[in-house]
Amino acid sequence: MNAIMTPSPDHAAIKAKQNAAWSSGDYAVVGTTLQIVGETLAEALDVRPDQLVLAVAAGNGNFALAAARRWADVIACDYVPALLERACARAAGERLEIGIREADAEALPFADCAFDVVASTFGAMFTPDQERAAAEMLRVCRPGGRIGMANWTPDGFIGRLFKTIGAHVPPPAGVRSPALWGTRARLDGLFGAGAASIAVEAHVFAFRYRSPAGGLPGLLRPPAQGVRRPRRGGAGGVDGGPAGADRPVQRR
């Protein structure tokens, strides 16, 4: 009998490529487009004053700022410094206070049970090691706390885009689709052992642009000379399809 060996994915190499991609382009445009999702998630999690809140893979700060607007004590972490700089600039523009920490979602530099609320909008779903990222979010959330995510779903526009890209540029062996985070089955598998309850609610997100040319092609344009504008993920279209799992996971 011949053994079939499946190579383990090189997570470090994957993250290096992600970091380079998300440090370039014009993500400020994408971040503005997705801002309402951070507000929706903060409402779903019922973020309140003085709660300790961690925004994981925070990007340019959509959820972190939404939590800060509700007077929570917020830390935004991401492993892309350029995105954290953008989050700081946005916070300063609104006279909001947020802490920032350069950190990998798969190895959060925080103590166990440190936060009342742990959340991620279209961020942690892109980690190469999904199990590790979920375990870290559970670890730093206090018992009785809440974990909330906004994730693209497999059947929405972004999920279909992932499939189209994957048909031409297959992902590394052993790496699961980010859109799986947008399914109840995957969330049960990732969080079920450590969660008292899991709730999932689907929302339809509409990408709104003046024209098709201002959508995906516009986002792929390089930033204006002399202006540093990071871009991370996302794509233009008419309907983003369901952005799932933006209801809380209740920590045991």
Short mmCIF file of C-alpha atoms in Angstrom, two decimals:
data_model
loop_
_atom_site.label_atom_id
_atom_site.label_comp_id
_atom_site.label_asym_id
_atom_site.label_seq_id
_atom_site.Cartn_x
_atom_site.Cartn_y
_atom_site.Cartn_z
CA MET A 1 0.00 0.00 0.00
CA ASN A 2 1.36 3.38 -0.97
CA ALA A 3 1.08 6.24 1.48
CA ILE A 4 -0.16 9.56 0.10
CA MET A 5 1.63 12.44 1.73
CA THR A 6 -0.06 15.84 1.80
CA PRO A 7 2.44 18.68 2.28
CA SER A 8 1.80 21.01 5.19
CA PRO A 9 1.11 24.59 4.14
CA ASP A 10 3.88 27.12 4.70
CA HIS A 11 1.96 29.51 6.93
CA ALA A 12 4.88 31.93 7.27
CA ALA A 13 5.18 32.29 3.50
CA ILE A 14 1.43 32.76 3.14
CA LYS A 15 1.41 35.49 5.79
CA ALA A 16 4.37 37.25 4.17
CA LYS A 17 2.47 37.43 0.88
CA GLN A 18 -0.69 38.62 2.64
CA ASN A 19 1.24 41.29 4.50
CA ALA A 20 2.76 42.59 1.28
CA ALA A 21 -0.61 42.64 -0.47
CA TRP A 22 -2.46 44.35 2.37
CA SER A 23 0.28 46.95 2.78
CA SER A 24 -0.13 48.09 -0.82
CA GLY A 25 -2.93 49.42 -3.00
CA ASP A 26 -5.78 51.60 -1.80
CA TYR A 27 -7.47 49.84 1.11
CA ALA A 28 -8.71 53.14 2.50
CA VAL A 29 -11.44 53.00 -0.15
CA VAL A 30 -12.40 49.45 0.84
CA GLY A 31 -12.38 50.34 4.52
CA THR A 32 -14.77 53.23 3.98
CA THR A 33 -17.06 51.00 1.93
CA LEU A 34 -17.20 48.39 4.71
CA GLN A 35 -17.51 50.81 7.63
CA ILE A 36 -21.18 50.04 8.25
CA VAL A 37 -20.28 46.41 8.98
CA GLY A 38 -18.23 47.46 12.01
CA GLU A 39 -21.20 49.40 13.35
CA THR A 40 -23.57 46.50 12.73
CA LEU A 41 -21.27 44.08 14.55
CA ALA A 42 -20.81 46.45 17.50
CA GLU A 43 -24.58 46.66 17.84
CA ALA A 44 -24.98 42.87 17.59
CA LEU A 45 -22.42 42.46 20.37
CA ASP A 46 -24.05 45.19 22.47
CA VAL A 47 -20.69 46.87 23.12
CA ARG A 48 -20.95 49.07 26.20
CA PRO A 49 -18.89 51.73 28.02
CA ASP A 50 -15.74 50.57 29.80
CA GLN A 51 -15.83 47.04 28.40
CA LEU A 52 -12.45 45.64 27.41
CA VAL A 53 -12.67 45.02 23.67
CA LEU A 54 -10.16 43.42 21.30
CA ALA A 55 -10.42 43.92 17.54
CA VAL A 56 -8.55 41.01 15.92
CA ALA A 57 -7.02 41.47 12.47
CA ALA A 58 -8.44 44.95 12.85
CA GLY A 59 -7.32 46.33 9.52
CA ASN A 60 -7.95 50.05 9.25
CA GLY A 61 -10.16 50.02 12.30
CA ASN A 62 -13.80 49.70 11.29
CA PHE A 63 -14.88 47.62 14.30
CA ALA A 64 -12.34 49.17 16.68
CA LEU A 65 -13.69 52.65 15.96
CA ALA A 66 -17.28 51.47 16.28
CA ALA A 67 -16.49 50.04 19.72
CA ALA A 68 -14.64 53.22 20.74
CA ARG A 69 -17.67 55.30 19.74
CA ARG A 70 -19.54 53.29 22.37
CA TRP A 71 -16.98 54.28 25.03
CA ALA A 72 -15.37 50.85 25.27
CA ASP A 73 -11.69 50.40 26.12
CA VAL A 74 -10.43 49.13 22.77
CA ILE A 75 -7.25 47.50 21.51
CA ALA A 76 -6.87 46.98 17.76
CA CYS A 77 -4.34 44.37 16.69
CA ASP A 78 -3.12 43.41 13.24
CA TYR A 79 0.13 42.12 11.80
CA VAL A 80 0.14 44.76 9.05
CA PRO A 81 1.63 47.98 10.50
CA ALA A 82 0.39 50.11 7.60
CA LEU A 83 -3.21 49.22 8.44
CA LEU A 84 -2.76 50.04 12.13
CA GLU A 85 -1.36 53.43 11.14
CA ARG A 86 -4.52 54.06 9.16
CA ALA A 87 -6.66 53.02 12.14
CA CYS A 88 -4.78 55.48 14.36
CA ALA A 89 -5.25 58.29 11.87
CA ARG A 90 -8.97 57.61 11.64
CA ALA A 91 -9.29 57.50 15.44
CA ALA A 92 -7.43 60.78 15.78
CA GLY A 93 -9.73 62.34 13.19
CA GLU A 94 -12.72 61.47 15.37
CA ARG A 95 -10.94 62.22 18.66
CA LEU A 96 -11.37 58.62 19.72
CA GLU A 97 -8.93 56.66 21.84
CA ILE A 98 -7.85 53.18 20.79
CA GLY A 99 -4.79 51.17 21.67
CA ILE A 100 -2.91 49.40 18.90
CA ARG A 101 -0.74 46.32 18.97
CA GLU A 102 1.11 44.69 16.09
CA ALA A 103 0.11 41.05 16.50
CA ASP A 104 -0.70 37.87 14.60
CA ALA A 105 -4.26 36.60 15.07
CA GLU A 106 -2.82 33.10 15.44
CA ALA A 107 -0.59 34.14 18.37
CA LEU A 108 -2.31 36.93 20.29
CA PRO A 109 0.04 38.54 22.86
CA PHE A 110 -2.60 38.86 25.57
CA ALA A 111 -3.38 37.00 28.77
CA ASP A 112 -6.08 34.37 29.01
CA CYS A 113 -9.59 35.72 29.65
CA ALA A 114 -8.41 39.32 29.18
CA PHE A 115 -11.35 40.77 27.20
CA ASP A 116 -15.10 41.12 27.54
CA VAL A 117 -15.56 41.24 23.76
CA VAL A 118 -13.36 39.85 20.98
CA ALA A 119 -14.32 40.63 17.39
CA SER A 120 -13.13 40.64 13.80
CA THR A 121 -14.64 42.02 10.60
CA PHE A 122 -13.38 40.31 7.46
CA GLY A 123 -9.98 39.82 9.11
CA ALA A 124 -9.43 36.66 11.14
CA MET A 125 -11.20 34.70 8.41
CA PHE A 126 -8.07 35.12 6.25
CA THR A 127 -5.71 33.40 8.69
CA PRO A 128 -4.01 30.34 7.17
CA ASP A 129 -4.49 28.28 10.36
CA GLN A 130 -8.18 28.68 11.07
CA GLU A 131 -8.24 26.41 14.12
CA ARG A 132 -5.40 28.28 15.78
CA ALA A 133 -7.00 31.68 15.17
CA ALA A 134 -10.32 30.54 16.62
CA ALA A 135 -8.57 28.99 19.63
CA GLU A 136 -6.74 32.26 20.29
CA MET A 137 -9.94 34.29 20.15
CA LEU A 138 -11.54 31.89 22.62
CA ARG A 139 -8.49 31.96 24.88
CA VAL A 140 -8.40 35.73 25.34
CA CYS A 141 -12.17 36.08 25.83
CA ARG A 142 -13.31 35.90 29.44
CA PRO A 143 -15.89 33.30 30.52
CA GLY A 144 -19.32 34.75 29.77
CA GLY A 145 -17.81 37.16 27.24
CA ARG A 146 -18.69 37.40 23.57
CA ILE A 147 -16.88 36.75 20.31
CA GLY A 148 -18.30 38.31 17.17
CA MET A 149 -17.28 38.10 13.53
CA ALA A 150 -18.40 39.40 10.17
CA ASN A 151 -17.36 36.90 7.51
CA TRP A 152 -18.04 36.55 3.81
CA THR A 153 -20.10 33.49 2.93
CA PRO A 154 -19.39 30.88 0.23
CA ASP A 155 -22.51 31.71 -1.78
CA GLY A 156 -22.21 35.50 -1.76
CA PHE A 157 -20.39 37.62 -4.32
CA ILE A 158 -17.07 37.54 -2.46
CA GLY A 159 -17.34 33.79 -1.85
CA ARG A 160 -17.96 33.21 -5.55
CA LEU A 161 -15.03 35.48 -6.34
CA PHE A 162 -12.81 33.31 -4.12
CA LYS A 163 -13.95 30.24 -6.08
CA THR A 164 -13.27 31.92 -9.42
CA ILE A 165 -9.79 32.99 -8.38
CA GLY A 166 -9.10 29.56 -6.88
CA ALA A 167 -9.96 27.88 -10.17
CA HIS A 168 -7.12 29.77 -11.85
CA VAL A 169 -4.73 30.22 -8.92
CA PRO A 170 -5.27 27.29 -6.53
CA PRO A 171 -4.60 28.01 -2.85
CA PRO A 172 -1.69 26.26 -1.14
CA ALA A 173 -2.35 22.63 -0.28
CA GLY A 174 -3.99 22.26 3.11
CA VAL A 175 -5.35 25.83 3.28
CA ARG A 176 -9.13 26.08 3.58
CA SER A 177 -11.23 28.77 1.93
CA PRO A 178 -11.72 31.89 4.09
CA ALA A 179 -15.41 31.82 3.15
CA LEU A 180 -15.92 28.69 5.26
CA TRP A 181 -15.98 31.03 8.27
CA GLY A 182 -19.29 32.23 6.87
CA THR A 183 -20.98 28.85 7.45
CA ARG A 184 -22.67 27.59 10.60
CA ALA A 185 -21.00 24.19 10.28
CA ARG A 186 -17.51 25.68 10.24
CA LEU A 187 -18.22 27.99 13.17
CA ASP A 188 -19.54 25.04 15.16
CA GLY A 189 -16.35 23.16 14.38
CA LEU A 190 -14.08 26.06 15.29
CA PHE A 191 -15.82 27.41 18.38
CA GLY A 192 -18.28 24.75 19.50
CA ALA A 193 -16.10 23.10 22.13
CA GLY A 194 -15.44 26.38 23.93
CA ALA A 195 -18.71 28.24 23.38
CA ALA A 196 -21.82 28.18 25.54
CA SER A 197 -23.89 29.17 22.50
CA ILE A 198 -23.41 30.18 18.87
CA ALA A 199 -25.77 32.39 16.87
CA VAL A 200 -25.48 33.14 13.15
CA GLU A 201 -27.34 35.76 11.18
CA ALA A 202 -26.95 36.44 7.45
CA HIS A 203 -26.92 39.97 6.07
CA VAL A 204 -26.74 41.16 2.47
CA PHE A 205 -24.04 43.76 1.94
CA ALA A 206 -24.29 46.01 -1.12
CA PHE A 207 -21.12 47.46 -2.60
CA ARG A 208 -22.10 50.89 -3.86
CA TYR A 209 -20.09 52.62 -6.57
CA ARG A 210 -20.83 55.30 -9.13
CA SER A 211 -20.11 52.84 -11.94
CA PRO A 212 -18.66 49.34 -12.53
CA ALA A 213 -15.36 51.01 -13.44
CA GLY A 214 -15.27 52.55 -9.98
CA GLY A 215 -15.68 49.19 -8.30
CA LEU A 216 -13.06 46.45 -8.52
CA PRO A 217 -10.91 48.25 -11.14
CA GLY A 218 -10.93 51.36 -8.98
CA LEU A 219 -9.82 49.45 -5.91
CA LEU A 220 -6.96 47.87 -7.81
CA ARG A 221 -5.50 51.22 -8.87
CA PRO A 222 -2.27 52.15 -7.10
CA PRO A 223 -2.54 54.93 -4.50
CA ALA A 224 -1.95 58.53 -5.45
CA GLN A 225 1.71 59.51 -5.38
CA GLY A 226 2.82 60.74 -1.99
CA VAL A 227 -0.22 59.33 -0.19
CA ARG A 228 0.08 56.07 1.68
CA ARG A 229 -3.22 54.26 1.37
CA PRO A 230 -3.20 50.57 2.34
CA ARG A 231 -5.64 48.09 0.84
CA ARG A 232 -6.67 44.77 2.30
CA GLY A 233 -8.89 42.28 0.55
CA GLY A 234 -12.38 43.11 -0.64
CA ALA A 235 -13.75 43.57 -4.13
CA GLY A 236 -16.28 45.72 -5.89
CA GLY A 237 -19.65 44.65 -7.17
CA VAL A 238 -23.34 45.28 -6.93
CA ASP A 239 -24.17 42.84 -4.16
CA GLY A 240 -21.63 41.39 -1.79
CA GLY A 241 -24.00 38.63 -0.79
CA PRO A 242 -24.45 37.54 2.80
CA ALA A 243 -21.88 38.66 5.30
CA GLY A 244 -22.48 35.95 7.84
CA ALA A 245 -21.69 35.15 11.45
CA ASP A 246 -22.02 38.68 12.77
CA ARG A 247 -23.86 37.47 15.87
CA PRO A 248 -21.95 36.62 19.02
CA VAL A 249 -20.36 33.43 20.15
CA GLN A 250 -21.01 33.19 23.88
CA ARG A 251 -17.88 32.09 25.75
CA ARG A 252 -18.35 29.26 28.25
#
